[in-house]
Structures are given as C-alpha cells and as structure tokens.
XYZ file of N, CA and C in Angstrom:
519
model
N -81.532 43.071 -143.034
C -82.603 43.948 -142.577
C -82.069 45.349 -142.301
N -80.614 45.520 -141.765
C -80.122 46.767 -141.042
C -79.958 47.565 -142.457
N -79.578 46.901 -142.933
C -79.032 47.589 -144.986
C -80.142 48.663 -145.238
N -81.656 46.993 -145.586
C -82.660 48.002 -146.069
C -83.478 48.829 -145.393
N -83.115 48.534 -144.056
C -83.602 50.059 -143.156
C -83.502 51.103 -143.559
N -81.784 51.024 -143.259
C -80.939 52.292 -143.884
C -81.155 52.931 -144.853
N -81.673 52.334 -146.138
C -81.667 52.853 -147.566
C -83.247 53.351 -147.531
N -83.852 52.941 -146.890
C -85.647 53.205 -146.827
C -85.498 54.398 -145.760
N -84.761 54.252 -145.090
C -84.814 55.463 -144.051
C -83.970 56.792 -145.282
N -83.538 56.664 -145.949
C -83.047 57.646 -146.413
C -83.961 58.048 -147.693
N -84.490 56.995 -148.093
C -85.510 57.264 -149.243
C -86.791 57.660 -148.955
N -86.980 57.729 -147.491
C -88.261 58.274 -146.733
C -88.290 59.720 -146.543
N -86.525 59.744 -145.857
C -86.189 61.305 -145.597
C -85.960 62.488 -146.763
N -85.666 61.684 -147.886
C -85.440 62.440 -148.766
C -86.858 63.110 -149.961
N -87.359 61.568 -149.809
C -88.937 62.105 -150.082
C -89.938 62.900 -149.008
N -89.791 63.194 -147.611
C -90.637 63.815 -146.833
C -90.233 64.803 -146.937
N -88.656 65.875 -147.746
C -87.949 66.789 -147.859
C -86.889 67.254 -146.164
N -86.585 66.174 -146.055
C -85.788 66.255 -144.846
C -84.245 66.429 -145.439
N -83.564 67.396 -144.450
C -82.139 67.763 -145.311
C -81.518 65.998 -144.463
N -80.140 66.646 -144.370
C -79.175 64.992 -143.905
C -79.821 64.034 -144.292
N -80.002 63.458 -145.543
C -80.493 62.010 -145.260
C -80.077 60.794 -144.670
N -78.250 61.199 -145.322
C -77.664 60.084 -144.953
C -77.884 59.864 -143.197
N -77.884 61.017 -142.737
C -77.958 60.636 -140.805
C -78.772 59.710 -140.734
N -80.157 59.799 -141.729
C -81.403 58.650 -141.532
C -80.432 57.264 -141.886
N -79.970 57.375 -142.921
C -79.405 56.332 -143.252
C -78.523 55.698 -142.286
N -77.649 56.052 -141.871
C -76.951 55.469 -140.282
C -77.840 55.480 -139.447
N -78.932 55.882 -138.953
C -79.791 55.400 -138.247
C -80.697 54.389 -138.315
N -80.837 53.952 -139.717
C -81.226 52.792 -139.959
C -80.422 51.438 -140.315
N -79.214 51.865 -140.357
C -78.427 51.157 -140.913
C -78.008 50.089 -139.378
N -78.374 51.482 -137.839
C -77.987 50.987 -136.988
C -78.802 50.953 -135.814
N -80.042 50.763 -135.986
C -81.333 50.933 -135.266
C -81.641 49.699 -134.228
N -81.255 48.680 -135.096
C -81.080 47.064 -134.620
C -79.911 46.613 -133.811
N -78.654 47.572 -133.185
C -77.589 47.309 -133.171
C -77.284 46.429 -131.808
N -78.237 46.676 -130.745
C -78.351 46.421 -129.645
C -79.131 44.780 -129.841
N -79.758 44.273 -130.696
C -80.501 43.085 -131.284
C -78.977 41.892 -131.307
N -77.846 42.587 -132.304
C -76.820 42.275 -132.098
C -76.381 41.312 -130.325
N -76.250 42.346 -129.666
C -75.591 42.330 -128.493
C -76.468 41.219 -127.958
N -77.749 41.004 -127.884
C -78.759 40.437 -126.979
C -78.452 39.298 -127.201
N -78.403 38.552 -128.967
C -78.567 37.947 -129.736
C -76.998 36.680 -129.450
N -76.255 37.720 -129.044
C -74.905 36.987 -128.742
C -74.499 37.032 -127.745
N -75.196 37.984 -127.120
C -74.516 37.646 -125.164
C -75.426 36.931 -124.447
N -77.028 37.095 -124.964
C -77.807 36.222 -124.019
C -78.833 35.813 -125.230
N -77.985 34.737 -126.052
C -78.983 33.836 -126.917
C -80.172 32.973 -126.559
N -80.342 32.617 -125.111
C -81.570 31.630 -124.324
C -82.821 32.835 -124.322
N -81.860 34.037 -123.956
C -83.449 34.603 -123.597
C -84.105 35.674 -125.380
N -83.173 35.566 -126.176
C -83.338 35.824 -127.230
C -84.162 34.429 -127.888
N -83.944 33.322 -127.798
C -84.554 31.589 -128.115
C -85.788 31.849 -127.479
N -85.889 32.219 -126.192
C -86.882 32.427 -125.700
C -88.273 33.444 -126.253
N -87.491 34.692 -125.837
C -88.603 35.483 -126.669
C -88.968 35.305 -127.945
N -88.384 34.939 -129.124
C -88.795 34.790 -130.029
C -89.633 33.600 -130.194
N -89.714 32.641 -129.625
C -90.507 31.309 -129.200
C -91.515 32.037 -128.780
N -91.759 32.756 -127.405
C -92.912 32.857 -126.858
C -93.893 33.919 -127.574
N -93.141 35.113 -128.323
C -93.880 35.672 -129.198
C -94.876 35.029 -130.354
N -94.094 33.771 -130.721
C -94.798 33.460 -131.605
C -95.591 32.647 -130.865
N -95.817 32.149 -130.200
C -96.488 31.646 -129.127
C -97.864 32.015 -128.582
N -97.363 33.639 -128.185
C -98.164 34.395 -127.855
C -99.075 35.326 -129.062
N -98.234 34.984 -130.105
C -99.175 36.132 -131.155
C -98.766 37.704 -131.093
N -97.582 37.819 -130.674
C -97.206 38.750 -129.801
C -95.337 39.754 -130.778
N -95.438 40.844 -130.648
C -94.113 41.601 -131.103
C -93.157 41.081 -130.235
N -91.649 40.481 -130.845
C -90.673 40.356 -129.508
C -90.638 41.264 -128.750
N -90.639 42.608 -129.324
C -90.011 43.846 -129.203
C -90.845 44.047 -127.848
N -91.686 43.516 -127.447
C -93.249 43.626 -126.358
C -92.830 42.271 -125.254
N -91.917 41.906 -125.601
C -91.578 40.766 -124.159
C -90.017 41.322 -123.930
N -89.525 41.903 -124.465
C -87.896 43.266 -124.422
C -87.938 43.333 -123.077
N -88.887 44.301 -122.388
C -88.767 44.297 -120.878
C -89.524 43.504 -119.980
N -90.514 43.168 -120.206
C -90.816 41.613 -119.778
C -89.312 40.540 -119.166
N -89.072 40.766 -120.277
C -87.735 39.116 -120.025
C -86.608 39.808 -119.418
N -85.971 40.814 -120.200
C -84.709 41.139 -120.020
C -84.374 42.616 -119.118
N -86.121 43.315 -118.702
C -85.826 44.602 -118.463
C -85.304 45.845 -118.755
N -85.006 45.843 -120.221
C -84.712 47.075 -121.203
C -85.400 46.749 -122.706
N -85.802 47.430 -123.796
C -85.542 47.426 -125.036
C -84.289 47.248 -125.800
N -84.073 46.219 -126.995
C -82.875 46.725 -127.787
C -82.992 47.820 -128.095
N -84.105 48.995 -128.312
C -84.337 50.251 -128.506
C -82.781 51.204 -127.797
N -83.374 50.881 -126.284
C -82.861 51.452 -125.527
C -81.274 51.363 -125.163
N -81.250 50.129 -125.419
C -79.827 49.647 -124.999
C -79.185 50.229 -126.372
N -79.898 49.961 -127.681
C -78.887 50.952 -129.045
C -78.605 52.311 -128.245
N -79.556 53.002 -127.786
C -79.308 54.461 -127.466
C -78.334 54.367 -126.839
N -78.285 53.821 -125.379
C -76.977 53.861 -124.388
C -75.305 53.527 -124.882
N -75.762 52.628 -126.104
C -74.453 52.103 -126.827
C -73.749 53.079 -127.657
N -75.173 53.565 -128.092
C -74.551 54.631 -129.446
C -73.926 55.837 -128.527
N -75.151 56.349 -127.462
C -74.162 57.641 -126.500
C -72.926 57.559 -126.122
N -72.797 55.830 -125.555
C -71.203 55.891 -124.929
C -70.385 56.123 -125.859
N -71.178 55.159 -127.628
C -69.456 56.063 -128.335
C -69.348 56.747 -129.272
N -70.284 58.012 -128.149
C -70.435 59.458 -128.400
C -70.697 59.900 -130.195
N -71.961 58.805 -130.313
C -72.560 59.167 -131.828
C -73.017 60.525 -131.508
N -73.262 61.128 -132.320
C -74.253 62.554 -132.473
C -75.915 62.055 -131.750
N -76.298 63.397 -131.222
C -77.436 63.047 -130.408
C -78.434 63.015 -131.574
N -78.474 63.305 -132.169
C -79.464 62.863 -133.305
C -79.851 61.564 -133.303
N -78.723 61.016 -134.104
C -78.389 59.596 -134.070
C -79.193 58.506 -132.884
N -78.492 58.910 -131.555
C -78.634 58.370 -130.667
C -79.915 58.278 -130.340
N -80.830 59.274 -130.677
C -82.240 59.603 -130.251
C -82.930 59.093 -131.264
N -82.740 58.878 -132.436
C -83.120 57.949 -133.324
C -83.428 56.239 -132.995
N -82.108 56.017 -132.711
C -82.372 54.508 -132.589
C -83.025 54.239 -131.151
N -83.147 55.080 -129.872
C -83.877 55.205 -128.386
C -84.968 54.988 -128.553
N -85.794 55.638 -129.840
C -86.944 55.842 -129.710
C -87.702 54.946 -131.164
N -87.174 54.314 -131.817
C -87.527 53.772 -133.143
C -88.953 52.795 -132.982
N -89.115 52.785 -131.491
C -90.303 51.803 -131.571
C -91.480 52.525 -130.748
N -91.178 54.204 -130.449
C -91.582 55.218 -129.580
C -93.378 54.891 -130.067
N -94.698 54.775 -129.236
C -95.540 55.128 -129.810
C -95.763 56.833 -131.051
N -96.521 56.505 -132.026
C -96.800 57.299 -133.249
C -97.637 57.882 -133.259
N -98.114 59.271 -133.179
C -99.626 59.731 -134.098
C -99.476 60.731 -134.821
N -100.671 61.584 -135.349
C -100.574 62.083 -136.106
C -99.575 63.508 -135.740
N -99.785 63.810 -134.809
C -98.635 64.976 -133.795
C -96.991 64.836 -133.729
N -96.503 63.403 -134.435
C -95.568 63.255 -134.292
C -94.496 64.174 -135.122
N -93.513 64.501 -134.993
C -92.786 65.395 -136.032
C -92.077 64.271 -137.142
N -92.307 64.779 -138.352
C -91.775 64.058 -139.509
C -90.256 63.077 -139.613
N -89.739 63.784 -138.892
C -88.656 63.283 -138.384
C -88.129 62.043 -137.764
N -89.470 62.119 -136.416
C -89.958 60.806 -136.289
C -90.517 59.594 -136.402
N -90.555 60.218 -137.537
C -91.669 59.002 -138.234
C -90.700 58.050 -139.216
N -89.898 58.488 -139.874
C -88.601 57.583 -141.140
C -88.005 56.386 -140.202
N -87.532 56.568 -139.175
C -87.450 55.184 -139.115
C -88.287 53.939 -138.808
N -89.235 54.436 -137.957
C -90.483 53.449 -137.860
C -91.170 53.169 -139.121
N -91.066 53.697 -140.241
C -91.972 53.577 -141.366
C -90.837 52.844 -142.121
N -89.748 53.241 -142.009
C -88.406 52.183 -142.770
C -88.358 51.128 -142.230
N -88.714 51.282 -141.085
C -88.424 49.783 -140.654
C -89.537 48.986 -140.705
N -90.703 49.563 -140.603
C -91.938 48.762 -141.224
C -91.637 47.895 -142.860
N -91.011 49.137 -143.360
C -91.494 48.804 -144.888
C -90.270 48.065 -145.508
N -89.054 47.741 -144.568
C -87.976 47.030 -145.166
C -88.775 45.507 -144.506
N -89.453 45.182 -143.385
C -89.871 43.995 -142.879
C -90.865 43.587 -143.546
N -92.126 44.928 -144.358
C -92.773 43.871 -144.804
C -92.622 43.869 -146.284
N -91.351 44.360 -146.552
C -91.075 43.411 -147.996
C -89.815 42.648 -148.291
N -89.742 42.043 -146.992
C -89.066 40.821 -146.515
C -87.639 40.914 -146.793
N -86.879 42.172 -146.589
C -85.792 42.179 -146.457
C -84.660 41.780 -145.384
N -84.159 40.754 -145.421
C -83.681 40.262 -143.956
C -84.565 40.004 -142.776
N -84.043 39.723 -141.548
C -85.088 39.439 -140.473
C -84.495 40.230 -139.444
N -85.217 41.071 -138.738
C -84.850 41.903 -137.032
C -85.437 40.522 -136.571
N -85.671 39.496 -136.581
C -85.890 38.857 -135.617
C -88.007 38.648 -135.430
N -88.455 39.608 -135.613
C -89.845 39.672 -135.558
C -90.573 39.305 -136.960
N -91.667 38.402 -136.838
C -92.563 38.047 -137.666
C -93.926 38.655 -137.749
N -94.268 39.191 -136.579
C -95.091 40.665 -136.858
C -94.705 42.238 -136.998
N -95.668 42.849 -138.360
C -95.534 43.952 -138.311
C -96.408 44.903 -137.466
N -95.642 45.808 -136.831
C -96.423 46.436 -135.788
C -97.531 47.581 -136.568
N -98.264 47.995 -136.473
C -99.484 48.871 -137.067
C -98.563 50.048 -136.780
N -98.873 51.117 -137.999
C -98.372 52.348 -138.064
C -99.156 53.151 -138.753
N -99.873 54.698 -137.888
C -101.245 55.166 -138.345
C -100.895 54.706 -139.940
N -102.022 55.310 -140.215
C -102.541 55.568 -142.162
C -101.870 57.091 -142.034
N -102.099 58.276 -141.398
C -101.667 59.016 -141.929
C -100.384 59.184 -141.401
N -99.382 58.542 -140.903
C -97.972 58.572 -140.840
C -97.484 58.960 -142.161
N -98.091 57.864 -143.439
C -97.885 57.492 -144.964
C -97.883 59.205 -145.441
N -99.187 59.906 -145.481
C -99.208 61.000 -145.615
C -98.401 62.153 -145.338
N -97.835 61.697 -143.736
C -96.927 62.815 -143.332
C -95.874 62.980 -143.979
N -95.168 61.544 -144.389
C -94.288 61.313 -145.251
C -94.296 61.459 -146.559
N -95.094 62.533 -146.638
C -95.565 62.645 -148.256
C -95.175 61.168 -149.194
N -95.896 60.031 -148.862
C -95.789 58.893 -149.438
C -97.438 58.186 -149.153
N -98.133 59.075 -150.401
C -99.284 58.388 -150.714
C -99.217 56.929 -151.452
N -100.611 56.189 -151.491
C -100.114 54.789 -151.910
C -99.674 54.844 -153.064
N -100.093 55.887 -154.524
C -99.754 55.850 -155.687
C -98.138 56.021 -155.533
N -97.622 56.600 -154.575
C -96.080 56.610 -154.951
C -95.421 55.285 -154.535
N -96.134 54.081 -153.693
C -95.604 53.353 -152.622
C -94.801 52.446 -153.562
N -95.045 51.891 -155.071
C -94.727 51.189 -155.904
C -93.171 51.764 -156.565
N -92.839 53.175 -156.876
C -91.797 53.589 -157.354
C -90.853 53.958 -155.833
N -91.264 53.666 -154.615
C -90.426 53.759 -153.541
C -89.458 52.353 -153.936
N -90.604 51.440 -153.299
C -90.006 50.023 -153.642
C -89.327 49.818 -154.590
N -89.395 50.219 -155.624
C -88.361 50.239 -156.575
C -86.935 50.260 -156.467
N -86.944 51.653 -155.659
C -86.139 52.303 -155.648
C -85.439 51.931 -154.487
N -86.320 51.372 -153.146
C -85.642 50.599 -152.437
C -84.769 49.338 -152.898
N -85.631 48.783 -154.082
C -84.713 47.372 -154.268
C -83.570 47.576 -154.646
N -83.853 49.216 -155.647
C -81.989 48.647 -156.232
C -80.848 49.312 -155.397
N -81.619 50.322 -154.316
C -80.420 50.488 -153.392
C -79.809 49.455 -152.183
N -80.818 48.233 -152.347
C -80.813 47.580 -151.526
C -79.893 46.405 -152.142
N -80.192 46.454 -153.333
C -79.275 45.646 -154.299
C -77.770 46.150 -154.918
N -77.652 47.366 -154.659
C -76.196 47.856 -154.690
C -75.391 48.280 -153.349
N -76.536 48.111 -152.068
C -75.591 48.267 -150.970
C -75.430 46.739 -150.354
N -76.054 45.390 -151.069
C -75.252 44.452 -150.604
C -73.837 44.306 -151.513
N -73.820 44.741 -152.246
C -72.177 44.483 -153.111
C -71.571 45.452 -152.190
N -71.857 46.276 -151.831
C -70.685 47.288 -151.028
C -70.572 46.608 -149.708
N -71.042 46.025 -148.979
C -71.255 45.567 -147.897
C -70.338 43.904 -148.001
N -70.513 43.548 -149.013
C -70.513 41.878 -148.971
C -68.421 42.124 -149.289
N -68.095 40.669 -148.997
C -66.690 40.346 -148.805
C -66.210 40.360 -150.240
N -65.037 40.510 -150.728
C -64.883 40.222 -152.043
C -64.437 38.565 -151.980
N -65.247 37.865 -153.323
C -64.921 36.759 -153.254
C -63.681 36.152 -153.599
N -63.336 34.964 -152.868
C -61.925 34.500 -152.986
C -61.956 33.194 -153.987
N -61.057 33.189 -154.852
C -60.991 32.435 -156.294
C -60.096 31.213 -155.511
C-alpha cells in the first residue's frame, strides 16, 4: 500500500503541476509509517480496532483516538520531526487524513487522493476496508478529470510494478 501511495502521490503531483514530486513520493511512501509502530507495539488494540470498525461500519482511522488517544496520522508526524525529516514532509504525513474542501491548497490534496486511489484499486492494505469520501471537486483541483482517471491508473500500475522489483529482496537460488 505504502509503494502505491508513493507513486500515485507523485503521479498526482506531477499532473496537478506541482514542482518536487518526489517529496510527494516520500510522503506517500511514508504516510502509514506510524500504522507500522501501532501494528507491532500494540497489536490487541490494532486486533481490536480493526474488528470493531468492521463491526461498526466504521474507518479504523475514526476509533485512532477513541482507543489509543492519538492518530497514526499524528504519531507519523512526531516520528518523522524527531528524525528531523523536512517540515514539508512531516506536515504531510500529520495531516493526510486532515478534513478536505474545495479551499484546500493543491498541495493538500495528493496525498489524500493517493491514498484514496492506491486503496481503491486494491493495492496492498493500510489496514482499512473503507474508503473515506473525498469532495468531487478535489478530482478537479488535481487537474484529474474522470476522462484522464484511466491513463493515471495505468500509469500507476506500471510504476507500481517496477517499484516492487526495486523494493523486493533479490532472490536466493
């Protein structure tokens, strides 16, 4: 899921005409990073929320402070500040689940829309089985009307398909 964030966050930024893409790209690459931490230091209440979400009909991401009293949102931010990522960065992954509207700056919008659009075309799992609603004209802001939405995906798959070979172990004979 963190891969095709990354590559959708950069194929978002680069189509909305945003310079740095790659920054999007490490920001998506590392948006989830704190999901990590939860996932392996406190697996019951990670068993948990994801049980009761589905339970409830409900985003994990929406029982975060409920159960545990922070966001993985938040806790990425604090992780990434301590080791002293660029504030960009850091403010990226703080806010990735920030409410959206049409006022939002473009900027803000690539990773919530990457991360929408790597989940609902089932790339890996963050853990959540609902997609959260993201306006209609977010799509627009992102200069990504629906006629283009088909040559995105595209273009997501095969970066998504050449950054698992870079990523993956070399195999042992």
């Amino acid at each position: 899921h963190s891969i095709s964030a990354g590559a959708a966050a950069r194929i978002l930024a680069r189509n909305a005409g945003l310079a740095q893409t790659e920054s999007f790209f490490v920001a998506g690459l590392l948006h989830d990073i704190a999901k990590l931490l939860i996932y392996t230091q406190l697996p019951k209440h990670a068993l948990f929320m994801m049980t009761e979400a589905r339970r409830r009909g409900v985003h994990v991401h929406s029982l975060e402070e409920e159960t545990l009293g922070f966001t993985h949102e938040k806790l990425g931010g604090v992780l990434l500040d301590v080791w002293r990522c660029p504030k960009d960065l850091v403010q990226r992954v703080a806010v990735h689940h920030a409410s959206l509207s049409e006022e939002s700056r473009v900027d803000d919008l690539v990773l919530p829309a990457a991360n929408q659009l790597s989940q609902a075309l089932g790339y890996g799992s963050s853990g959540e089985i609902y997609l959260p609603p993201l306006p209609p004209s977010l799509w627009d802001q992102l200069n990504l009307p629906v006629e283009k939405l088909l040559q995105v995906c595209r273009q997501l798959d095969d970066n998504v398909r050449h950054l698992r070979v870079l990523f993956s172990p070399p195999r042992q004979n």
